[in-house]
Short mmCIF file of N, CA and C in Angstrom, two decimals:
data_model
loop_
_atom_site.label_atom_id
_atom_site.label_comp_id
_atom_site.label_asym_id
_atom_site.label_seq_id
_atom_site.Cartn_x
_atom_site.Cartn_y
_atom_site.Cartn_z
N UNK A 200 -1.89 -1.61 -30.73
CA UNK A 200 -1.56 -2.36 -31.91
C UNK A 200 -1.05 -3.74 -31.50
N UNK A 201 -1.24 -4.95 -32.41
CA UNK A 201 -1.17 -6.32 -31.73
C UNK A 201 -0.50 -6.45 -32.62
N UNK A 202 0.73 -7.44 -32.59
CA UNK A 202 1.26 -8.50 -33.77
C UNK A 202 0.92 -9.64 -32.58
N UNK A 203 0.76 -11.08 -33.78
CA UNK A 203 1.21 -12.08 -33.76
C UNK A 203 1.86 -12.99 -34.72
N UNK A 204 2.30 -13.97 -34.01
CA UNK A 204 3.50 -15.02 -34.99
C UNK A 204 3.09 -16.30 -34.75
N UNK A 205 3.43 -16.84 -35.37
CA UNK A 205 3.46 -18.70 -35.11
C UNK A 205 5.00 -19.04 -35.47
N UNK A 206 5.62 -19.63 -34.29
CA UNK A 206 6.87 -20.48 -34.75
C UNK A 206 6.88 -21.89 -34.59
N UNK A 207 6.78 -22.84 -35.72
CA UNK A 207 6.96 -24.17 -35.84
C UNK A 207 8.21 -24.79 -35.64
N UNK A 208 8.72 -25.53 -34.77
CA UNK A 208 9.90 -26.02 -34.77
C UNK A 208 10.54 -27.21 -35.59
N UNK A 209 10.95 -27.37 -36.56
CA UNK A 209 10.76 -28.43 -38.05
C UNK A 209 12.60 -28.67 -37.86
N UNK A 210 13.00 -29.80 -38.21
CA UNK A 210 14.12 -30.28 -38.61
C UNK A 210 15.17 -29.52 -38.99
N UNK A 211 14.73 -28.87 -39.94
CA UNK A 211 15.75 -27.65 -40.28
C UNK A 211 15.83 -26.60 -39.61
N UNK A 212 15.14 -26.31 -37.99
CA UNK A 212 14.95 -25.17 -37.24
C UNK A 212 13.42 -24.40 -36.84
N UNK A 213 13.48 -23.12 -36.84
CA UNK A 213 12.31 -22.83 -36.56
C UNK A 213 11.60 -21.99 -37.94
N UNK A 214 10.42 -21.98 -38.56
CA UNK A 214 9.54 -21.82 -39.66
C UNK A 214 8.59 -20.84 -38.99
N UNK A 215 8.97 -19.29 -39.74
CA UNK A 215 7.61 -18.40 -38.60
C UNK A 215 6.50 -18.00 -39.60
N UNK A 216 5.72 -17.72 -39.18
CA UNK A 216 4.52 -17.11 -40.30
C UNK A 216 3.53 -16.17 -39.06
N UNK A 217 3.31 -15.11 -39.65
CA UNK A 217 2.67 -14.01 -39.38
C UNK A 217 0.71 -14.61 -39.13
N UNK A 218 0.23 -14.78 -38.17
CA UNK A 218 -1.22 -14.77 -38.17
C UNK A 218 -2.15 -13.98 -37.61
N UNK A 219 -3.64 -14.40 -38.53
CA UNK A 219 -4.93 -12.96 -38.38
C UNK A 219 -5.35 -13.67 -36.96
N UNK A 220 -5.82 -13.41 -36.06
CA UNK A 220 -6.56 -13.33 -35.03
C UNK A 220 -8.04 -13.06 -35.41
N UNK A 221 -8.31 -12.73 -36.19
CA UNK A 221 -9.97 -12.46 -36.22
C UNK A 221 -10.61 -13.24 -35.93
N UNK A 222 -10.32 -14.76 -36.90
CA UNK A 222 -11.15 -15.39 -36.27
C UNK A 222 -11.13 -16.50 -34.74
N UNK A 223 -10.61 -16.00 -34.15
CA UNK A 223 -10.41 -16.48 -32.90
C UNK A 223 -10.75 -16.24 -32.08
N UNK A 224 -11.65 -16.60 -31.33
CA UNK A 224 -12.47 -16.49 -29.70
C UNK A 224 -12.11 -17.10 -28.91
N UNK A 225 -11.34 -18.41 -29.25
CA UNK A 225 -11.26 -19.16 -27.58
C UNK A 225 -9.60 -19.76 -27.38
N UNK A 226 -8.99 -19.90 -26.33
CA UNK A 226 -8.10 -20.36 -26.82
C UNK A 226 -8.41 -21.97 -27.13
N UNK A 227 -9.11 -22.80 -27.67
CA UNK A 227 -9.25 -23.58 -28.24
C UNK A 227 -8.89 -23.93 -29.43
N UNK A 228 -9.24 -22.36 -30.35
CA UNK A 228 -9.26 -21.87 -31.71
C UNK A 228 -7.84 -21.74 -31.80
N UNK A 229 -7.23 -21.18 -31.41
CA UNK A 229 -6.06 -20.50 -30.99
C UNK A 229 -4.62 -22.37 -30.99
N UNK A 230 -5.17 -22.58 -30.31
CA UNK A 230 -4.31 -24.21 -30.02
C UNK A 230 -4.80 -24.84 -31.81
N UNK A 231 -5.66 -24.81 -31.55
CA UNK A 231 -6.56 -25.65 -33.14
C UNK A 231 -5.27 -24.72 -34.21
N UNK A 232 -5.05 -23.65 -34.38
CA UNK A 232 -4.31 -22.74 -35.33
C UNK A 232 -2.97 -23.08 -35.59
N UNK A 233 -2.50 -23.37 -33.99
CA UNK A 233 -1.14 -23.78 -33.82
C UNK A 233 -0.40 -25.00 -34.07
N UNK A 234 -1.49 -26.02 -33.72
CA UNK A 234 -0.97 -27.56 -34.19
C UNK A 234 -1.54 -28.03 -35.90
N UNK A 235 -2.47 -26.75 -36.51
CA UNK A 235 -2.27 -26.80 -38.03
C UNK A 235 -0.86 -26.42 -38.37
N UNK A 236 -0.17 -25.71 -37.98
CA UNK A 236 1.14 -24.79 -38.35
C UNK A 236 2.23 -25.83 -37.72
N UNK A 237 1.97 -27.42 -37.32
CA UNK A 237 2.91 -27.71 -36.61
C UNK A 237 3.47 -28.79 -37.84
N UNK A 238 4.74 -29.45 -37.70
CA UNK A 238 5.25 -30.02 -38.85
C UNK A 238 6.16 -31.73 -37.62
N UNK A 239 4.90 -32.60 -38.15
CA UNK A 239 4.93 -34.08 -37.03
C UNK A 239 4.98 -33.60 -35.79
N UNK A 240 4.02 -32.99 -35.42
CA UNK A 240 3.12 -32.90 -33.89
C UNK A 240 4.80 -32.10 -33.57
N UNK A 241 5.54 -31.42 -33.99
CA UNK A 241 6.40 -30.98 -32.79
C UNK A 241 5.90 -29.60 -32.41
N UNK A 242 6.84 -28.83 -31.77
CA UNK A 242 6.52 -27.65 -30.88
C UNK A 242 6.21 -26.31 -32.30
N UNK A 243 5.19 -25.77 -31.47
CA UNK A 243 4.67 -24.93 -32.22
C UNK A 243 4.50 -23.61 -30.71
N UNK A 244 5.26 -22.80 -30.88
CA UNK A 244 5.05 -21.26 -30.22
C UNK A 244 3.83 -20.35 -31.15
N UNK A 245 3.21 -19.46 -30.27
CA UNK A 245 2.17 -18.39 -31.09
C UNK A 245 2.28 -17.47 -29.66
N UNK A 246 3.06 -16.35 -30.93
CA UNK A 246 3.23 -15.02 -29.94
C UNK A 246 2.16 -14.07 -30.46
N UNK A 247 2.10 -13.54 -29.00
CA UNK A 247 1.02 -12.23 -29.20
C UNK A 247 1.36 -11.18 -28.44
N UNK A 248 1.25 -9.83 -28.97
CA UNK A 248 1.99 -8.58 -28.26
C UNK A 248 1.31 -7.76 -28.56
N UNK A 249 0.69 -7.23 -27.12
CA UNK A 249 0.05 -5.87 -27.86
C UNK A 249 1.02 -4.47 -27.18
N UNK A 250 1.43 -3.94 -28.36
CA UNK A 250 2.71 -3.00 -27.87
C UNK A 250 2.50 -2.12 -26.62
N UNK A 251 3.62 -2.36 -26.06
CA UNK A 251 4.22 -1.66 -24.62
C UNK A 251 3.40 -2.01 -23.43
N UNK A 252 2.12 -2.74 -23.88
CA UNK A 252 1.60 -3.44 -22.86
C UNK A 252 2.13 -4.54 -22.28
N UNK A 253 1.47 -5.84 -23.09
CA UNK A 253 1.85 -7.08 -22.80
C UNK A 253 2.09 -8.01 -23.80
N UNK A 254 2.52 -9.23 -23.05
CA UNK A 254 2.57 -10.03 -24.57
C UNK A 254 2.25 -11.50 -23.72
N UNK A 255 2.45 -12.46 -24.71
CA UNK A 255 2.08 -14.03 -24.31
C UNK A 255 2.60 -14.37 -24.69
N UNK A 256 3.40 -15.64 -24.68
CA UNK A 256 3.46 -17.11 -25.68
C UNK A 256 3.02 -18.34 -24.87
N UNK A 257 1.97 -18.78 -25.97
CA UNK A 257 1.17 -19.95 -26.10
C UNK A 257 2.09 -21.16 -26.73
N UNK A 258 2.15 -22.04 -25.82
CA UNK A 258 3.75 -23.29 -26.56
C UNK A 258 2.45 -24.92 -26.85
N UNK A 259 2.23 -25.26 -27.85
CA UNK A 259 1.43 -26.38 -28.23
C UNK A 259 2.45 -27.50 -28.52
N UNK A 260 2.55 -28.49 -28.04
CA UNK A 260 3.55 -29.77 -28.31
C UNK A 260 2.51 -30.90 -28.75
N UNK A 261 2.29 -30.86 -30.08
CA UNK A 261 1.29 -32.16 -30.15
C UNK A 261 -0.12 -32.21 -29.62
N UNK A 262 -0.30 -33.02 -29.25
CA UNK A 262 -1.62 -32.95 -28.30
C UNK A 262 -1.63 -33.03 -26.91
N UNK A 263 -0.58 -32.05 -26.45
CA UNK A 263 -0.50 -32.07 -25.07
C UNK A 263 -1.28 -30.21 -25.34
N UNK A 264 -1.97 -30.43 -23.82
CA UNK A 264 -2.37 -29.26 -23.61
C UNK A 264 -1.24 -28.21 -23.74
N UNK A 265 -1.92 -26.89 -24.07
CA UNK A 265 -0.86 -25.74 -24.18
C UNK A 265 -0.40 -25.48 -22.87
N UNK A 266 0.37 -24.34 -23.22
CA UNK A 266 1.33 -24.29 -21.77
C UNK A 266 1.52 -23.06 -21.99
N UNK A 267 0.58 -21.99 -21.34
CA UNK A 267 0.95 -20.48 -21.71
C UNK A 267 1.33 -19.18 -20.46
N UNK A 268 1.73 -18.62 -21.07
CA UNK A 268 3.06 -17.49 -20.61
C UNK A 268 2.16 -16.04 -20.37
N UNK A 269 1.82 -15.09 -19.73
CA UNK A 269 1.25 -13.70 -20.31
C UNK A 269 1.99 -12.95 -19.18
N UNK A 270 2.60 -11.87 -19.99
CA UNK A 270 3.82 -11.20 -19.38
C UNK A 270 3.13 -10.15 -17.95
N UNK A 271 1.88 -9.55 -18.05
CA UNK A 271 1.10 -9.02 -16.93
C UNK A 271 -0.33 -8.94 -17.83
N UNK A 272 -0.78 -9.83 -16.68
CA UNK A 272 -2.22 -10.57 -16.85
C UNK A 272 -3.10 -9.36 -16.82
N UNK A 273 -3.17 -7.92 -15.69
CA UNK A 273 -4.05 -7.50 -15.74
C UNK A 273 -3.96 -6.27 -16.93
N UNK A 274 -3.14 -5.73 -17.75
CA UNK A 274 -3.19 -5.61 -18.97
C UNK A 274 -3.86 -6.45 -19.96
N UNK A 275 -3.60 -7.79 -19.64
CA UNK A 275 -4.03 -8.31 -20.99
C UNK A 275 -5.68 -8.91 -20.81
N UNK A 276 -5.76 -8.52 -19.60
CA UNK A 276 -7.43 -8.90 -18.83
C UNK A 276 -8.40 -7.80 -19.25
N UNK A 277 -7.60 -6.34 -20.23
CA UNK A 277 -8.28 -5.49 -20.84
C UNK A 277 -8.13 -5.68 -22.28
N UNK A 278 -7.58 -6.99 -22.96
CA UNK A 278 -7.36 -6.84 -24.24
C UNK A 278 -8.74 -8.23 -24.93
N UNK A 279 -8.88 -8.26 -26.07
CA UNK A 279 -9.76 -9.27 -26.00
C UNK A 279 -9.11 -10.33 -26.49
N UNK A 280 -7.89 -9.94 -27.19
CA UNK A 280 -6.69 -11.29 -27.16
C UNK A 280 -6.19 -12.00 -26.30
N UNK A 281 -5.98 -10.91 -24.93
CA UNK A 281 -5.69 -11.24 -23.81
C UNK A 281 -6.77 -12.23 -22.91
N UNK A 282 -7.73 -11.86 -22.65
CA UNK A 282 -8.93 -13.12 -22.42
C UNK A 282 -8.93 -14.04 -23.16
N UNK A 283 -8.47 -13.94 -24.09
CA UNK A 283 -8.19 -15.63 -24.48
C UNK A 283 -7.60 -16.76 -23.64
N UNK A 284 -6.02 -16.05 -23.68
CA UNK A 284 -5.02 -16.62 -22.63
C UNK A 284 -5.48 -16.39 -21.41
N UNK A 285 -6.33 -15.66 -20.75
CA UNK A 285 -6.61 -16.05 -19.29
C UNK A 285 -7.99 -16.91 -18.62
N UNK A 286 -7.53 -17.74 -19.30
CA UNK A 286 -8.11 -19.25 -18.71
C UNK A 286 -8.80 -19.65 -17.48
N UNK A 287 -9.83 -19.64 -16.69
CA UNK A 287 -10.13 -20.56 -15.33
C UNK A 287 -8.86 -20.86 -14.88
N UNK A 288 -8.60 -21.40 -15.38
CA UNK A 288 -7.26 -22.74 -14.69
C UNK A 288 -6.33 -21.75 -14.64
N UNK A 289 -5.59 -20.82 -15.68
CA UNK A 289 -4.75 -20.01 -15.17
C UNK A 289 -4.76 -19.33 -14.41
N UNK A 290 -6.32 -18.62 -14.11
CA UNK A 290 -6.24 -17.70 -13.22
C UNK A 290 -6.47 -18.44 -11.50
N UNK A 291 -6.52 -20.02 -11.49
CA UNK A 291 -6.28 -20.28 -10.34
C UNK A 291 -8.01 -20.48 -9.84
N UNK A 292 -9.12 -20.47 -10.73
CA UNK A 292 -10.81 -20.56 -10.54
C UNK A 292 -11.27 -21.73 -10.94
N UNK A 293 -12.05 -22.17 -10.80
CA UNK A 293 -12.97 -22.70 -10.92
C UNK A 293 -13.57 -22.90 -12.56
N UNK A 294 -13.49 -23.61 -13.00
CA UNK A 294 -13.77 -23.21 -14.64
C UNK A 294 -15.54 -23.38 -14.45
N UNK A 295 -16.10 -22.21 -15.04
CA UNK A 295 -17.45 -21.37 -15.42
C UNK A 295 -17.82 -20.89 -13.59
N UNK A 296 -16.69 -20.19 -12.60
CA UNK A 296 -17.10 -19.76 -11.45
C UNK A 296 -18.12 -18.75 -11.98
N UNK A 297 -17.45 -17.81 -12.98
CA UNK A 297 -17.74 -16.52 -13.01
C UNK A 297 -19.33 -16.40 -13.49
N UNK A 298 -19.43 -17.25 -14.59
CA UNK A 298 -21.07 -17.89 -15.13
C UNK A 298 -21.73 -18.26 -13.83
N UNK A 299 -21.42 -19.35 -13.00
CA UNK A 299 -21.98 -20.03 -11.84
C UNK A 299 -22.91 -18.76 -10.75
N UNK A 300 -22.02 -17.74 -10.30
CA UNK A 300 -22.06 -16.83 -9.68
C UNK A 300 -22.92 -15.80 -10.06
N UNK A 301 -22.58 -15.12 -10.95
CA UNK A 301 -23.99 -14.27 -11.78
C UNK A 301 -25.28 -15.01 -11.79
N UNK A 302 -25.33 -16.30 -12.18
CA UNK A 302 -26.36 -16.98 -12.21
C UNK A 302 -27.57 -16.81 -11.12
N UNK A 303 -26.77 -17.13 -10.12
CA UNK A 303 -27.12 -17.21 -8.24
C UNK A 303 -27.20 -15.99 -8.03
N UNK A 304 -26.31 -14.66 -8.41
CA UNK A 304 -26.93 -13.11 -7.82
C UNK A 304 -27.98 -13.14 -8.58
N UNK A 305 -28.63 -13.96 -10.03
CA UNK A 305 -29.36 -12.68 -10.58
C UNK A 305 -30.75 -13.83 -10.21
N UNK A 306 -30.43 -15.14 -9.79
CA UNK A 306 -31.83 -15.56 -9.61
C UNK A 306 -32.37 -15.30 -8.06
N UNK A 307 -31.50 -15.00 -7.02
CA UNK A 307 -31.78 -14.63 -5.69
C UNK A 307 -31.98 -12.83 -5.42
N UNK A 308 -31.83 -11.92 -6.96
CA UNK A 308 -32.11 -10.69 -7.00
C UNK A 308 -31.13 -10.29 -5.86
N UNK A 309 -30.03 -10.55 -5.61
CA UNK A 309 -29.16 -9.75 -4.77
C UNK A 309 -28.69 -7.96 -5.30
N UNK A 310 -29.26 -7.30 -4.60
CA UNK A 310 -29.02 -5.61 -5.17
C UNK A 310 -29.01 -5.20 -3.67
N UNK A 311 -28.26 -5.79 -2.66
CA UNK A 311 -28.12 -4.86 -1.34
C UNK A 311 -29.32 -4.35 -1.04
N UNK A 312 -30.48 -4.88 -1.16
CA UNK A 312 -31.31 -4.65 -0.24
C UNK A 312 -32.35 -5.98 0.44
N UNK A 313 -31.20 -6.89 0.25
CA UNK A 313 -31.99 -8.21 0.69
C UNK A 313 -32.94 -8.65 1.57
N UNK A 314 -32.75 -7.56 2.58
CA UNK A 314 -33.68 -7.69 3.64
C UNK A 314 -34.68 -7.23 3.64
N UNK A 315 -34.88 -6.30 2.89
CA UNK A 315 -36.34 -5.56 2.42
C UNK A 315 -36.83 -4.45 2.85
N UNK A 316 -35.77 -3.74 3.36
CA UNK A 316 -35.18 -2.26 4.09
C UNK A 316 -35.33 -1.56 3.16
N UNK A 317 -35.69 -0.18 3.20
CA UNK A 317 -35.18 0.86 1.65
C UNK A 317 -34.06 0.72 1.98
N UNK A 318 -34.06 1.44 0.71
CA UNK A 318 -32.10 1.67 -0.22
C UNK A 318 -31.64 2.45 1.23
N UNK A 319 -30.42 2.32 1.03
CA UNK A 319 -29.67 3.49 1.99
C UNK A 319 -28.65 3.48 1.29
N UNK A 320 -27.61 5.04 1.86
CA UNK A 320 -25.88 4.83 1.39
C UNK A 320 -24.94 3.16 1.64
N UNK A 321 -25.99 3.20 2.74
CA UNK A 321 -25.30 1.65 3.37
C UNK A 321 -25.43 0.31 2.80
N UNK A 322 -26.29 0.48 2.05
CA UNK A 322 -27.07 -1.14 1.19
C UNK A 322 -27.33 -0.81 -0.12
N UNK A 323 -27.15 0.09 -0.75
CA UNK A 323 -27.36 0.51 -1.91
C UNK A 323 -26.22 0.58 -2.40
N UNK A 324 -26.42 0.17 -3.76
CA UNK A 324 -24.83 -1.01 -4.47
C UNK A 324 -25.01 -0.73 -6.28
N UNK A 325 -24.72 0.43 -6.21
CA UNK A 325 -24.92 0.85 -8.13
C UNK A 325 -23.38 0.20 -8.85
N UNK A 326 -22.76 0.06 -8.10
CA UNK A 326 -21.59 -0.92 -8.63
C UNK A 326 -21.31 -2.38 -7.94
N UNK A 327 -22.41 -3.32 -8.48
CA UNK A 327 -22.82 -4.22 -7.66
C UNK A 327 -21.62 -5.55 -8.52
N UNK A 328 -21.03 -6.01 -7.65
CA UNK A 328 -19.47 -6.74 -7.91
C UNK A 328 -18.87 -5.93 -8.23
N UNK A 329 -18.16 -4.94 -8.23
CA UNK A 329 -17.42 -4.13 -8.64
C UNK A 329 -16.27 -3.56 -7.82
N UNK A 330 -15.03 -3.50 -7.76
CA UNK A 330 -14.30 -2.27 -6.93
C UNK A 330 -14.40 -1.35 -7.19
N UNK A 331 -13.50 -0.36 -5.89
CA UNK A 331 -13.01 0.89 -7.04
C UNK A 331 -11.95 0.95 -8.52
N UNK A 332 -11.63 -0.20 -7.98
CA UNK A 332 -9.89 -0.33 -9.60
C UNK A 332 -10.89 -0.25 -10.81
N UNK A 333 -10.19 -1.49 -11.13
CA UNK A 333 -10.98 -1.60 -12.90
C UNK A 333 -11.93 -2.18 -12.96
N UNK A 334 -12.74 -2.70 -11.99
CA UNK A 334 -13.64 -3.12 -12.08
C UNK A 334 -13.81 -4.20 -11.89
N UNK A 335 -14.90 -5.44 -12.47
CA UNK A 335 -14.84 -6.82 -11.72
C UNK A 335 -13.81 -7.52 -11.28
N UNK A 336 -13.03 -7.61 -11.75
CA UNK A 336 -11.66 -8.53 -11.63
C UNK A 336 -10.69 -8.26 -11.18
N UNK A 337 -10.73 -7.02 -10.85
CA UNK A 337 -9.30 -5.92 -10.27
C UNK A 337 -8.93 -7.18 -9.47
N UNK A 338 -9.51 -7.84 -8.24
CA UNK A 338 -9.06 -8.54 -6.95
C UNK A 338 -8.93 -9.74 -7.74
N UNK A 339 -9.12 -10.21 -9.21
CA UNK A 339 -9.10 -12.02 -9.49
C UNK A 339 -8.01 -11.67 -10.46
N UNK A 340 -7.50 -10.99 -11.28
CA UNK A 340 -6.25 -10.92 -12.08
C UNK A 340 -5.14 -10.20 -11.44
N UNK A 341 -4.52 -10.79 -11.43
CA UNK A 341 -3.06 -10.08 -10.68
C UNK A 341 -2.55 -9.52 -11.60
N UNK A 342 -1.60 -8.31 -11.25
CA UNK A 342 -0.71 -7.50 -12.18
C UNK A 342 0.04 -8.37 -11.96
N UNK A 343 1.13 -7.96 -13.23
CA UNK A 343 2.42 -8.48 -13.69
C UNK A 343 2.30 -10.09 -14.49
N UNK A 344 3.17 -11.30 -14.04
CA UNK A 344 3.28 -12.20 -14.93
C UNK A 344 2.24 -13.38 -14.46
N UNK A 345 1.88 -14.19 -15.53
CA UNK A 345 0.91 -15.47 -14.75
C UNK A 345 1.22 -16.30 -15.80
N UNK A 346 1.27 -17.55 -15.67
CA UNK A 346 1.16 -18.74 -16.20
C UNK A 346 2.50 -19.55 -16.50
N UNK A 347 2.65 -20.29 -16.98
CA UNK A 347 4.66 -20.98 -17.25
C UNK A 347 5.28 -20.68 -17.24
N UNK A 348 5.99 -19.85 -16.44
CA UNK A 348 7.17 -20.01 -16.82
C UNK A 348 8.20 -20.55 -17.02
N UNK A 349 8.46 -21.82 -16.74
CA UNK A 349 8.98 -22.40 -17.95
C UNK A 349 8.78 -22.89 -19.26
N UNK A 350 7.95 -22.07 -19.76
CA UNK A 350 7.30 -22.26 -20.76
C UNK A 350 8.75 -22.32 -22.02
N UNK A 351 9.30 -22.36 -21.91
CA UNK A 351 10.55 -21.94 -22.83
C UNK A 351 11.96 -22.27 -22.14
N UNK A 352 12.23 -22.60 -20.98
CA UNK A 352 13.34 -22.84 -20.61
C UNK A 352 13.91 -24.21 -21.31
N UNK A 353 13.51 -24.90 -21.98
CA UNK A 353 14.27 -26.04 -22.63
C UNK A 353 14.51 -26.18 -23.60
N UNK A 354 14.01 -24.40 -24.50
CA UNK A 354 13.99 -23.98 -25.96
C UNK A 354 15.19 -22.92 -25.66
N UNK A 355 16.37 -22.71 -24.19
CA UNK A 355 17.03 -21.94 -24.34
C UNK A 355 16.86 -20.71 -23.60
N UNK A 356 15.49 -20.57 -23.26
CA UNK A 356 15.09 -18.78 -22.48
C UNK A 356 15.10 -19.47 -20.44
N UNK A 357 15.77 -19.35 -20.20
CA UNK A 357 15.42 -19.43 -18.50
C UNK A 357 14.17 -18.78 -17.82
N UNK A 358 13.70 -19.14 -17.36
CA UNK A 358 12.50 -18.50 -16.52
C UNK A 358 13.08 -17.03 -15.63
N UNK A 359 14.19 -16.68 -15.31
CA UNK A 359 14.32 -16.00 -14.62
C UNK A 359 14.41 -14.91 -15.81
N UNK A 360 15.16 -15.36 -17.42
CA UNK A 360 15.08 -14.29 -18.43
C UNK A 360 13.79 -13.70 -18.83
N UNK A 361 12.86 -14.77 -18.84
CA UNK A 361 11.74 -14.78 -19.27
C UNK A 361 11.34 -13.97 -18.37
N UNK A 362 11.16 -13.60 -16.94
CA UNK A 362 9.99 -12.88 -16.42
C UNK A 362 10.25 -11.21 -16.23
N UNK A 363 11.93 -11.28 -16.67
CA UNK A 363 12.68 -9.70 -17.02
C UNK A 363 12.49 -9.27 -18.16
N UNK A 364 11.63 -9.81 -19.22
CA UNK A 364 11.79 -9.00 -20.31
C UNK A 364 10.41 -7.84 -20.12
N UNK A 365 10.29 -7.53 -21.21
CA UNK A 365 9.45 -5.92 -20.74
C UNK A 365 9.14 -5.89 -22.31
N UNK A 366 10.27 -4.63 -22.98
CA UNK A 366 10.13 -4.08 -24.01
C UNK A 366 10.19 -4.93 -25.63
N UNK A 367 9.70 -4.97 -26.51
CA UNK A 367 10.55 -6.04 -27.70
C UNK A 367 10.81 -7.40 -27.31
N UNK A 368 9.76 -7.84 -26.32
CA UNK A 368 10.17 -9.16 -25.86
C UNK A 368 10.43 -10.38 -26.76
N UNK A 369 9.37 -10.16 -27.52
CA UNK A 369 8.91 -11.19 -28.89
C UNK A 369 10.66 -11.30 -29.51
N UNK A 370 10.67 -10.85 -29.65
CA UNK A 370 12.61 -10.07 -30.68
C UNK A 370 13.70 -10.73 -29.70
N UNK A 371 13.98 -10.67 -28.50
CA UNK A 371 14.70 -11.45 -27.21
C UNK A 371 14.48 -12.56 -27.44
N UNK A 372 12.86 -13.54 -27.01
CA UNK A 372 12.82 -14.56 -27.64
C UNK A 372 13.07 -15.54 -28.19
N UNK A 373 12.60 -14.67 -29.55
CA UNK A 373 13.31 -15.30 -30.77
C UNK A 373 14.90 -15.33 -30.85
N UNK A 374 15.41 -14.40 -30.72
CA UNK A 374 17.27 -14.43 -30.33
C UNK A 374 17.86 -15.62 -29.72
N UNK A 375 16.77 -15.67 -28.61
CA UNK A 375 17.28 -16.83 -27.26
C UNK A 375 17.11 -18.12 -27.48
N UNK A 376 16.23 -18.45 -28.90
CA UNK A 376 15.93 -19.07 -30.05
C UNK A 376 16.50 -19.95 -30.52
N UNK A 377 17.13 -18.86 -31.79
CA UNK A 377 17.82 -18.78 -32.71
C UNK A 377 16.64 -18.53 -33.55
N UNK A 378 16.00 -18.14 -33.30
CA UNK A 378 14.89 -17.60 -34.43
C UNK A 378 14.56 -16.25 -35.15
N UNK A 379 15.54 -15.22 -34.80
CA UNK A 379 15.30 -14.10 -34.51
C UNK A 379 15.60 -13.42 -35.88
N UNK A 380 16.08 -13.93 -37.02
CA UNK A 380 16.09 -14.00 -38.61
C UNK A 380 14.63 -14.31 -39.07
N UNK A 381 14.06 -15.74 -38.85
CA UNK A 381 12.85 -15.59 -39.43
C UNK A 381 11.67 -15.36 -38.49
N UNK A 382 11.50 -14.52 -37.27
CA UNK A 382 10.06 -14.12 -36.96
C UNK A 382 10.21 -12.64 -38.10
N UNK A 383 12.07 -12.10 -37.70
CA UNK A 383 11.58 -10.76 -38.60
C UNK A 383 11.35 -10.56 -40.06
N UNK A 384 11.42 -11.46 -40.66
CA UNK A 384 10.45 -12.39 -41.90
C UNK A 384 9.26 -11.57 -41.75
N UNK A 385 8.87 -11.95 -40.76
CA UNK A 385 7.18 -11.71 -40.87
C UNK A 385 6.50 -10.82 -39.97
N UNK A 386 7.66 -9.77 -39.47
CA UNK A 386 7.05 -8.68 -38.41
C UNK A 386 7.21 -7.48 -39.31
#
C-alpha cells in the first residue's frame, strides 16, 4: 500500500495535500506536480511510502533540479513508484547505460555461445544478465539509503536523523517540520 503527500512551504508554514500517482511515469511528471503545488517557486516536498518497505522525499525549490532521498533503493527498485526516484544519476550510471547495452547484446546476438561451439553447462546462459539475487540489478542498486541526504537538513531533520528512521517515517518528518498537524490532514 503507497501513500503520498505534497508539502508546500507558503508564508504561513507548510500546506499538505494528499496526491494520485497514476498519472505519473517519470520523475519529470512527478517534479512538473510539485512546482504546480508550489506557492512563489518556494520549497515543495512530495512524500512517497510504500508501507514497511520504503519511502522517498523528492524536495523541488523552484526550478532548481530536485534533490531526492529513497530510504533503501533496492526495495524501491521493486516498486514502480520507486523507479521513478531511481534515476541514472542517482544510481551513479550513465544516463540510457541500461538502453545503450541491451542494444549492443541484442545486435551482436550475445547468448554465450559466441564462438560458435554448441551450448554447454559452461556457455549456456538461460539467465542471460542476470544474478542469482533479484535479478538484473541486484549488483547496480544498493540496499539501504541512496540519494540526499541532506535533503532536509535546513528544514530541521539532520542527515544523521534522516538515515535512522525506518518505521512511520513520513509522521517523524513532518514533526521535525512542524508539519505533522497538516500532512495528518490528508493521511
Amino acid at each position: 500500500m503507497y501513500f503520498a503527500a505534497l508539502l508546500a512551504r507558503t508564508e504561513d508554514g507548510w500546506k499538505a495535500s494528499d496526491t494520485e500517482l497514476d498519472d505519473v511515469e517519470s520523475l519529470s511528471d512527478l517534479t512538473d506536480l510539485a512546482r504546480e503545488a508550489s506557492v512563489d517557486e518556494d520549497t515543495v516536498l512530495v512524500f512517497i511510502e510504500q508501507e514497511d518497505a520504503w519511502f522517498g522525499v523528492i524536495r523541488v525549490d523552484g526550478e532548481e533540479d530536485p534533490r531526492i532521498y529513497v530510504s533503501n533503493a533496492s526495495a524501491a527498485a521493486r516498486s514502480s513508484y520507486g523507479e521513478i526516484l531511481l534515476t541514472d544519476e542517482l544510481l551513479g550510471r550513465e544516463p540510457g547505460a541500461e538502453v545503450t547495452i541491451a542494444a549492443l547484446e541484442e545486435l551482436v546476438g550475445l547468448d554465450g555461445t559466441e564462438d560458435g561451439g554448441p551450448e554447454t553447462p559452461d556457455n549456456h546462459n538461460d539467465n542471460a544478465g542476470t544474478d542469482d539475487d533479484d535479478g538484473p540489478d541486484a549488483d547496480v542498486v544498493p540496499a539501504g539509503p541512496l540519494g540526499d541526504t541532506g535533503v532536509l537538513s535546513d528544514l530541521g531533520l539532520p542527515e544523521a536523523e534522516l538515515l535512522m528512521l525506518r518505521t512511520d517515517a513520513l509522521a517523524e518528518i513532518a514533526d521535525a517540520l512542524g508539519a505533522a498537524e497538516v500532512l495528518e490532514t490528508v493521511r
